[in-house]
Coordinates of C-alpha atoms and ligand atoms in Angstrom, one line a residue:
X1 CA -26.2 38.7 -263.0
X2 CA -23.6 40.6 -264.4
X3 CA -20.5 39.4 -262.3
X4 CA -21.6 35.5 -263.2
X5 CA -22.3 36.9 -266.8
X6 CA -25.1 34.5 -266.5
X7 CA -29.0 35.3 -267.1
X8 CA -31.8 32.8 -265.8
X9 CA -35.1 32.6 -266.2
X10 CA -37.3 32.8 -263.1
X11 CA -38.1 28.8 -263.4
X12 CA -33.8 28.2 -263.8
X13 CA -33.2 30.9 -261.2
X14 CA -35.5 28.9 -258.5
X15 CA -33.2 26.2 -259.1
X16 CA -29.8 27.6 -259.3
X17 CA -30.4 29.7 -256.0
X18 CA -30.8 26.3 -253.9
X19 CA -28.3 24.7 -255.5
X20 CA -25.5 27.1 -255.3
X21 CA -26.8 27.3 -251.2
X22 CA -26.0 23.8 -250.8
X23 CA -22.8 23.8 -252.9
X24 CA -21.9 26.9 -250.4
X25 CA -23.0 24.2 -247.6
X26 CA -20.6 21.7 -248.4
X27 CA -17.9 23.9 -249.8
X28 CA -17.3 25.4 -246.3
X29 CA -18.8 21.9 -244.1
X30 CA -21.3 23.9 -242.6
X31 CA -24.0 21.0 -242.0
X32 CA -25.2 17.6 -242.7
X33 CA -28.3 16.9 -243.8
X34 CA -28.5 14.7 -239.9
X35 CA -28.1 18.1 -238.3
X36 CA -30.7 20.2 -236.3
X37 CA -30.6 23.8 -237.5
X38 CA -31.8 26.8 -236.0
X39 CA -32.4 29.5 -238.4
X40 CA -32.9 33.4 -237.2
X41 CA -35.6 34.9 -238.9
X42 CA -36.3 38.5 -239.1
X43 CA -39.2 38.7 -241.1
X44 CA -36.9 40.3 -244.4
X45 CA -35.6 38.8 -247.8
X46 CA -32.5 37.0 -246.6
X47 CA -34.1 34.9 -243.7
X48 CA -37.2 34.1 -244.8
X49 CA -35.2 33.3 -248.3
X50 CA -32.7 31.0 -246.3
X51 CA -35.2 29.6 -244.1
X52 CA -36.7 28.7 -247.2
X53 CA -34.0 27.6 -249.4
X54 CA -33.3 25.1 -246.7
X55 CA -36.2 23.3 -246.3
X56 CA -36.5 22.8 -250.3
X57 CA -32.8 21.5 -249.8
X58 CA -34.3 18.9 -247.1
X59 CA -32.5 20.2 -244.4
X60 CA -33.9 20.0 -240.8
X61 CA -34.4 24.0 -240.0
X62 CA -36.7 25.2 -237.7
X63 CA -37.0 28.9 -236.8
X64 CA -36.3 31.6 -233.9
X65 CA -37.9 35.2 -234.1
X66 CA -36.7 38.1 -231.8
X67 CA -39.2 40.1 -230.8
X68 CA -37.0 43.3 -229.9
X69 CA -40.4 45.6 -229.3
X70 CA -39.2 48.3 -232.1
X71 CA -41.9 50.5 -233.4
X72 CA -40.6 53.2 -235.1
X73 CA -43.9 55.0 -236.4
X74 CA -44.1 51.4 -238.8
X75 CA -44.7 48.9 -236.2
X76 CA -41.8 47.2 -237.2
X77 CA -41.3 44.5 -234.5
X78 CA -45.2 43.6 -234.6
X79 CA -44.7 43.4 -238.7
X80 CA -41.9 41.9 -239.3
X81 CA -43.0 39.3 -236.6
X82 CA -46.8 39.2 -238.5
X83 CA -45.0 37.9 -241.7
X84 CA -42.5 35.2 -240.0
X85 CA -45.3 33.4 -238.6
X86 CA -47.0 33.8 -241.6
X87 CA -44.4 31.8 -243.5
X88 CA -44.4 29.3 -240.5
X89 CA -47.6 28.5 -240.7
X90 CA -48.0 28.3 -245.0
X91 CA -45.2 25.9 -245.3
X92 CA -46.0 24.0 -241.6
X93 CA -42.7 24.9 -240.2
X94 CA -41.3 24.9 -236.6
X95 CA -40.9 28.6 -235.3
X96 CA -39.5 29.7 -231.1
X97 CA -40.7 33.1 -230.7
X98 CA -39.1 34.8 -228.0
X99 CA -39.9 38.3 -227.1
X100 CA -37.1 40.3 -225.3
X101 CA -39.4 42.5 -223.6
X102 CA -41.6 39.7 -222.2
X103 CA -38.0 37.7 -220.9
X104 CA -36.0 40.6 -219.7
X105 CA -38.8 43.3 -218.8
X106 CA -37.5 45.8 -221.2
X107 CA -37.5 46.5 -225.1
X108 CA -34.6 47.0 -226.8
X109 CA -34.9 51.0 -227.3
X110 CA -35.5 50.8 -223.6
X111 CA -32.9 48.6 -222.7
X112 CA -30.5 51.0 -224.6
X113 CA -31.9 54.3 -222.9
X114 CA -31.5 52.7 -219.1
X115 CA -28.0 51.8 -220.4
X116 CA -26.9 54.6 -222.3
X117 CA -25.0 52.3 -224.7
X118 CA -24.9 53.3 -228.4
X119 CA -25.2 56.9 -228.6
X120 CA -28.7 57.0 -228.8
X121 CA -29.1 54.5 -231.1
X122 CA -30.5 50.9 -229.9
X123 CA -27.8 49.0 -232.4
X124 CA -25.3 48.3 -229.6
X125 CA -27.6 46.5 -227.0
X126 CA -29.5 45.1 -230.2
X127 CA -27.3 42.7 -231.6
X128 CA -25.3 42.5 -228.1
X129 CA -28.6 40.7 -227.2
X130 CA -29.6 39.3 -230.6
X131 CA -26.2 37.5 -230.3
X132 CA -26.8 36.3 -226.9
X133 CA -30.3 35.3 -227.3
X134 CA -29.5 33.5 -230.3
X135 CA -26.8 31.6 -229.0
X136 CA -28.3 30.8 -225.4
X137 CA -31.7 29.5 -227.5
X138 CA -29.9 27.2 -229.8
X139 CA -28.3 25.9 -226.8
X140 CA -30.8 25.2 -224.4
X141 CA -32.9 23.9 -227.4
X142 CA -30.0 21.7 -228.6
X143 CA -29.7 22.6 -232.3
X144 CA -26.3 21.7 -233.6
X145 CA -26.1 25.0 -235.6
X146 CA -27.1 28.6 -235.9
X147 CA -27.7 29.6 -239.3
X148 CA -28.3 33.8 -240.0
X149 CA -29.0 35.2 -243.6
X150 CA -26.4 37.8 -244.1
X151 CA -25.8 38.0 -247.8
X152 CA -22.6 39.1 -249.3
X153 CA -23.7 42.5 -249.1
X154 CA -23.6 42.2 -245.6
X155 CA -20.5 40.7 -245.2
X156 CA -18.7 43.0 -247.6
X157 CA -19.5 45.6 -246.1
X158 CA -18.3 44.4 -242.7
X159 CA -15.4 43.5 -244.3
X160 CA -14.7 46.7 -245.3
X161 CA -15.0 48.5 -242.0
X162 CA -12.8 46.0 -240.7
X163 CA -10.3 46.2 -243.1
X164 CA -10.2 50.1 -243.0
X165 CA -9.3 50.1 -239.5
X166 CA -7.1 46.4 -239.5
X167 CA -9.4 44.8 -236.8
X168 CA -7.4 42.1 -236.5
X169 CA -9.6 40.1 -234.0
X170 CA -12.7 41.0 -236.3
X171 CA -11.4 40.0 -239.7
X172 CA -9.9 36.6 -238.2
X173 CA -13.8 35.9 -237.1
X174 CA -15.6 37.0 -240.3
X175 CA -16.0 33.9 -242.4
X176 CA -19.2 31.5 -243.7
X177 CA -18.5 29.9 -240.2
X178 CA -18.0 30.3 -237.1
X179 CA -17.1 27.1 -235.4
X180 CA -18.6 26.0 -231.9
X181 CA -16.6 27.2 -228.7
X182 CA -17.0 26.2 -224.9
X183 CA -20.8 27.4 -224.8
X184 CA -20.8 29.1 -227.9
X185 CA -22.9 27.2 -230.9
X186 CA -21.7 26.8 -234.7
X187 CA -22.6 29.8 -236.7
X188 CA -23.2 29.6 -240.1
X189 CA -23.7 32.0 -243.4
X190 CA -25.2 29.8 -246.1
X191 CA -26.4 33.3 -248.2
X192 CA -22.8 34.9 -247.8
X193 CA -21.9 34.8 -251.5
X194 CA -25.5 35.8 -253.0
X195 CA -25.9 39.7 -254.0
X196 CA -28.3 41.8 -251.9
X197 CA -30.5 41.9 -255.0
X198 CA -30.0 38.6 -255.7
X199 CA -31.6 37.4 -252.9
X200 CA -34.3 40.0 -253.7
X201 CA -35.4 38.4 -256.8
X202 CA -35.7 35.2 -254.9
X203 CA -38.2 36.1 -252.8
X204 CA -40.1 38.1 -255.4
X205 CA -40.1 35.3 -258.1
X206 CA -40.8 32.7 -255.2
X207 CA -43.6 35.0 -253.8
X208 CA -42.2 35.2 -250.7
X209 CA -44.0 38.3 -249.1
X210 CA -41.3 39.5 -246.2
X211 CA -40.9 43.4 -244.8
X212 CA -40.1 45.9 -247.5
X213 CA -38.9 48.5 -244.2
X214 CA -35.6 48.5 -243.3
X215 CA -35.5 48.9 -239.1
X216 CA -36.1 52.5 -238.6
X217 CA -33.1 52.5 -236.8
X218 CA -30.9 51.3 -239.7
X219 CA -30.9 54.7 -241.2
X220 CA -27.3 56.6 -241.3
X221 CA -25.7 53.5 -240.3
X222 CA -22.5 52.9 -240.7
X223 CA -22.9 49.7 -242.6
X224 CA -25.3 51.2 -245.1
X225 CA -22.7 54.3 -245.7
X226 CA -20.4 51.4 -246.5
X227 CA -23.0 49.1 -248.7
X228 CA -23.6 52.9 -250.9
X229 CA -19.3 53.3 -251.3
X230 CA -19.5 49.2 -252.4
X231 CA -22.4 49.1 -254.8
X232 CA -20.7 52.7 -256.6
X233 CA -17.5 50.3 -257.0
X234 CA -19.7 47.2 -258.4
X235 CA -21.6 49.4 -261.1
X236 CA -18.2 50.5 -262.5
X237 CA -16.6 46.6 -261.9
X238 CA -19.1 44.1 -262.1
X239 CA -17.9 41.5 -259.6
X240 CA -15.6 43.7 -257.1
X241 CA -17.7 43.0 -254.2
X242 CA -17.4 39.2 -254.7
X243 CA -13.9 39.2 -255.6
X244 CA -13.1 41.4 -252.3
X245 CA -14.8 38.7 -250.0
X246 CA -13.7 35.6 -252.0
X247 CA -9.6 36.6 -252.3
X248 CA -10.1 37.6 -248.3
X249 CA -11.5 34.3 -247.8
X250 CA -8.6 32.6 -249.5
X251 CA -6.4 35.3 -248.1
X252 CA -7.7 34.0 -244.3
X253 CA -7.6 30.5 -244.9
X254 CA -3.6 30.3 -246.3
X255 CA -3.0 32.4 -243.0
X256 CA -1.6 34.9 -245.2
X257 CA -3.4 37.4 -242.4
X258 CA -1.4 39.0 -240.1
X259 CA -4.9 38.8 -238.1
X260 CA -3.8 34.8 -237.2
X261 CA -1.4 36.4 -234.2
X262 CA -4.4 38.4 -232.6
X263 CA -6.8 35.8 -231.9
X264 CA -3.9 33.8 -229.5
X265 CA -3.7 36.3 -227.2
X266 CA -7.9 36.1 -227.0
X267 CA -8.6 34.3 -223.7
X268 CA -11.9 33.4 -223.1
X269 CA -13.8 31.7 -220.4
X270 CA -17.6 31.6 -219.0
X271 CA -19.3 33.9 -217.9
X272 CA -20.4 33.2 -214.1
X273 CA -24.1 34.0 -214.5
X274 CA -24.8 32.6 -218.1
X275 CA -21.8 30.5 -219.2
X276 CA -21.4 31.7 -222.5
X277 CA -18.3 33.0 -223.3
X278 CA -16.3 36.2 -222.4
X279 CA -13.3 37.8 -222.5
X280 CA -14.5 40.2 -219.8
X281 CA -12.8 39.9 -215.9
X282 CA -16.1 39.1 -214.5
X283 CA -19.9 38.7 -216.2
X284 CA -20.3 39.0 -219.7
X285 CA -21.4 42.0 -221.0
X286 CA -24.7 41.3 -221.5
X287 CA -25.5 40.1 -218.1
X288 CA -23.5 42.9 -217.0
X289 CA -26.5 45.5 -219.0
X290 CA -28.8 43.3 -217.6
X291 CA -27.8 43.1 -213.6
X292 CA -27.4 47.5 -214.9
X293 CA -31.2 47.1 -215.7
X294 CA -32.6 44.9 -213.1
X295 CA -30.7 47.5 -210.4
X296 CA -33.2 50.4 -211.2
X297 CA -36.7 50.4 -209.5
X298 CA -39.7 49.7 -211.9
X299 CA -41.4 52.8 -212.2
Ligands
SF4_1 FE1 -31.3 46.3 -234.2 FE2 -32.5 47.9 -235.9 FE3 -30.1 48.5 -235.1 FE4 -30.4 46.4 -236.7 S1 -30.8 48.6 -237.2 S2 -29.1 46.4 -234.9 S3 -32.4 45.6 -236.0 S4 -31.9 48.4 -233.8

């Protein structure tokens, strides 16, 4: 790990991995070890590696799987869903499946055809209604927290589309956590400051078997476009990615952010149909797709 100038062996590495997770924990109060959490798992490296992380740590984290119903010539949905419960069921975990066709008649592809959201690609209504879901299950199931395993990757690279157009509103909500709102749970990054491939060897020295395929839908993102400009800068400046996320953190915190202005003039309030929370007039936009959906006759 050339930005901590530090080299483990894989017994050290299976050590320092959980404990710089939990030092992450209390470093940005995340959760108690008297907390419920509800982990989303996706059936890759960095939830399966969380979910796992966690329970080593002693923590109370039980699992949620989407199903979203995506194929994409791999069986993706089917796969990636094969090898969560997998991992359930070796270490004797807790794991809600729900599947978004089953609950609202449609598959995500679908769902994003009948709306013509997105452009052609699903990615709009996907993580409209992985937020949603996510948040409406650790609700109704009373977890205390919501805990995803975007890795610093991710959030770099986020962070960077952000910051090239000055999304205010977006860069004041990017952070290890997101705090509970009127209906909205806690949402928490325990993996934020752990390389991609860090997270990699994790799973491979821990034997972790997760889904090598990206979603087929992932490819030409945005995001990934932004991952390829990050990782060009790390191999010249070992650390850049870190220091870019850590100095924005700080940066955030000493409301140094012009960003701090942006997020008064948010006004939210429940959504009539769901109660979670929206900025929109009337229904939220997902029950909005979804009253868009129910309106067309099943074929
Ligand atoms: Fe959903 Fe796949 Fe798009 Fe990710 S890449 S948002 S999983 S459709």
């Amino acid at each position: 790990m050339r930005q901590h100038k530090l080299a483990l062996c894989k017994e050290h590495y299976l050590e320092w991995v959980p404990e710089q997770t939990d030092r992450f924990i209390k470093k940005y109060n995340m959760f108690t070890r008297d907390e419920k959490i509800l982990v989303a798992v996706s059936g890759g490296k960095d939830s399966l590696g969380l979910w796992d992380i966690l329970v080593r740590l002693g923590y109370q984290a039980d699992g949620l799987y989407l199903g979203l119903g995506i194929d994409g010539g791999i069986d993706y949905s089917h796969e990636s869903q094969r090898l969560t419960e997998k991992f359930a069921n070796e270490h004797n975990l807790k794991l809600h499946i729900v599947d978004i066709e089953k609950e609202y008649r449609q598959s995500i592809p679908v769902l994003s055809q009948m709306t013509h959201r997105g452009h052609g690609k699903p990615c709009a209504v996907c993580g409209l209604t992985k937020r949603h879901e996510m948040n409406r299950i650790a609700r109704d199931l009373g977890y205390d927290v919501l805990a995803t395993g975007h890795n610093l990757d991710d959030e770099a690279a986020v962070l960077f589309g952000n910051t090239l157009s000055w999304s205010g509103e977006y860069l004041l909500r990017q952070g290890p956590v997101l705090p509970a709102g009127d209906g909205l749970a806690r949402k928490v990054k325990p993996l934020c400051r752990f390389y991609e491939r860090e997270m990699t060897a994790y799973c491979l020295v821990r034997g972790i078997e997760y889904i090598y395929e990206e979603c087929p839908f992932a490819e030409g993102s945005q995001s990934i476009y932004y991952k390829e400009l990050l990782n060009q800068l790390e191999t010249t400046r070992p650390g850049a990615k870190l220091t870019f996320y850590l100095r924005f953190l700080e940066a955030r915190k000493s409301g140094e952010l012009f960003v701090e202005k942006d997020m008064e003039q948010a006004h939210l309030h429940p959504c009539p149909n769901c109660g979670q929370p929206t900025s929109a007039p009337d229904l939220c936009s997902f029950c909005r797709m979804i009253e868009k959906v129910n309106s067309v006759p099943a074929s």
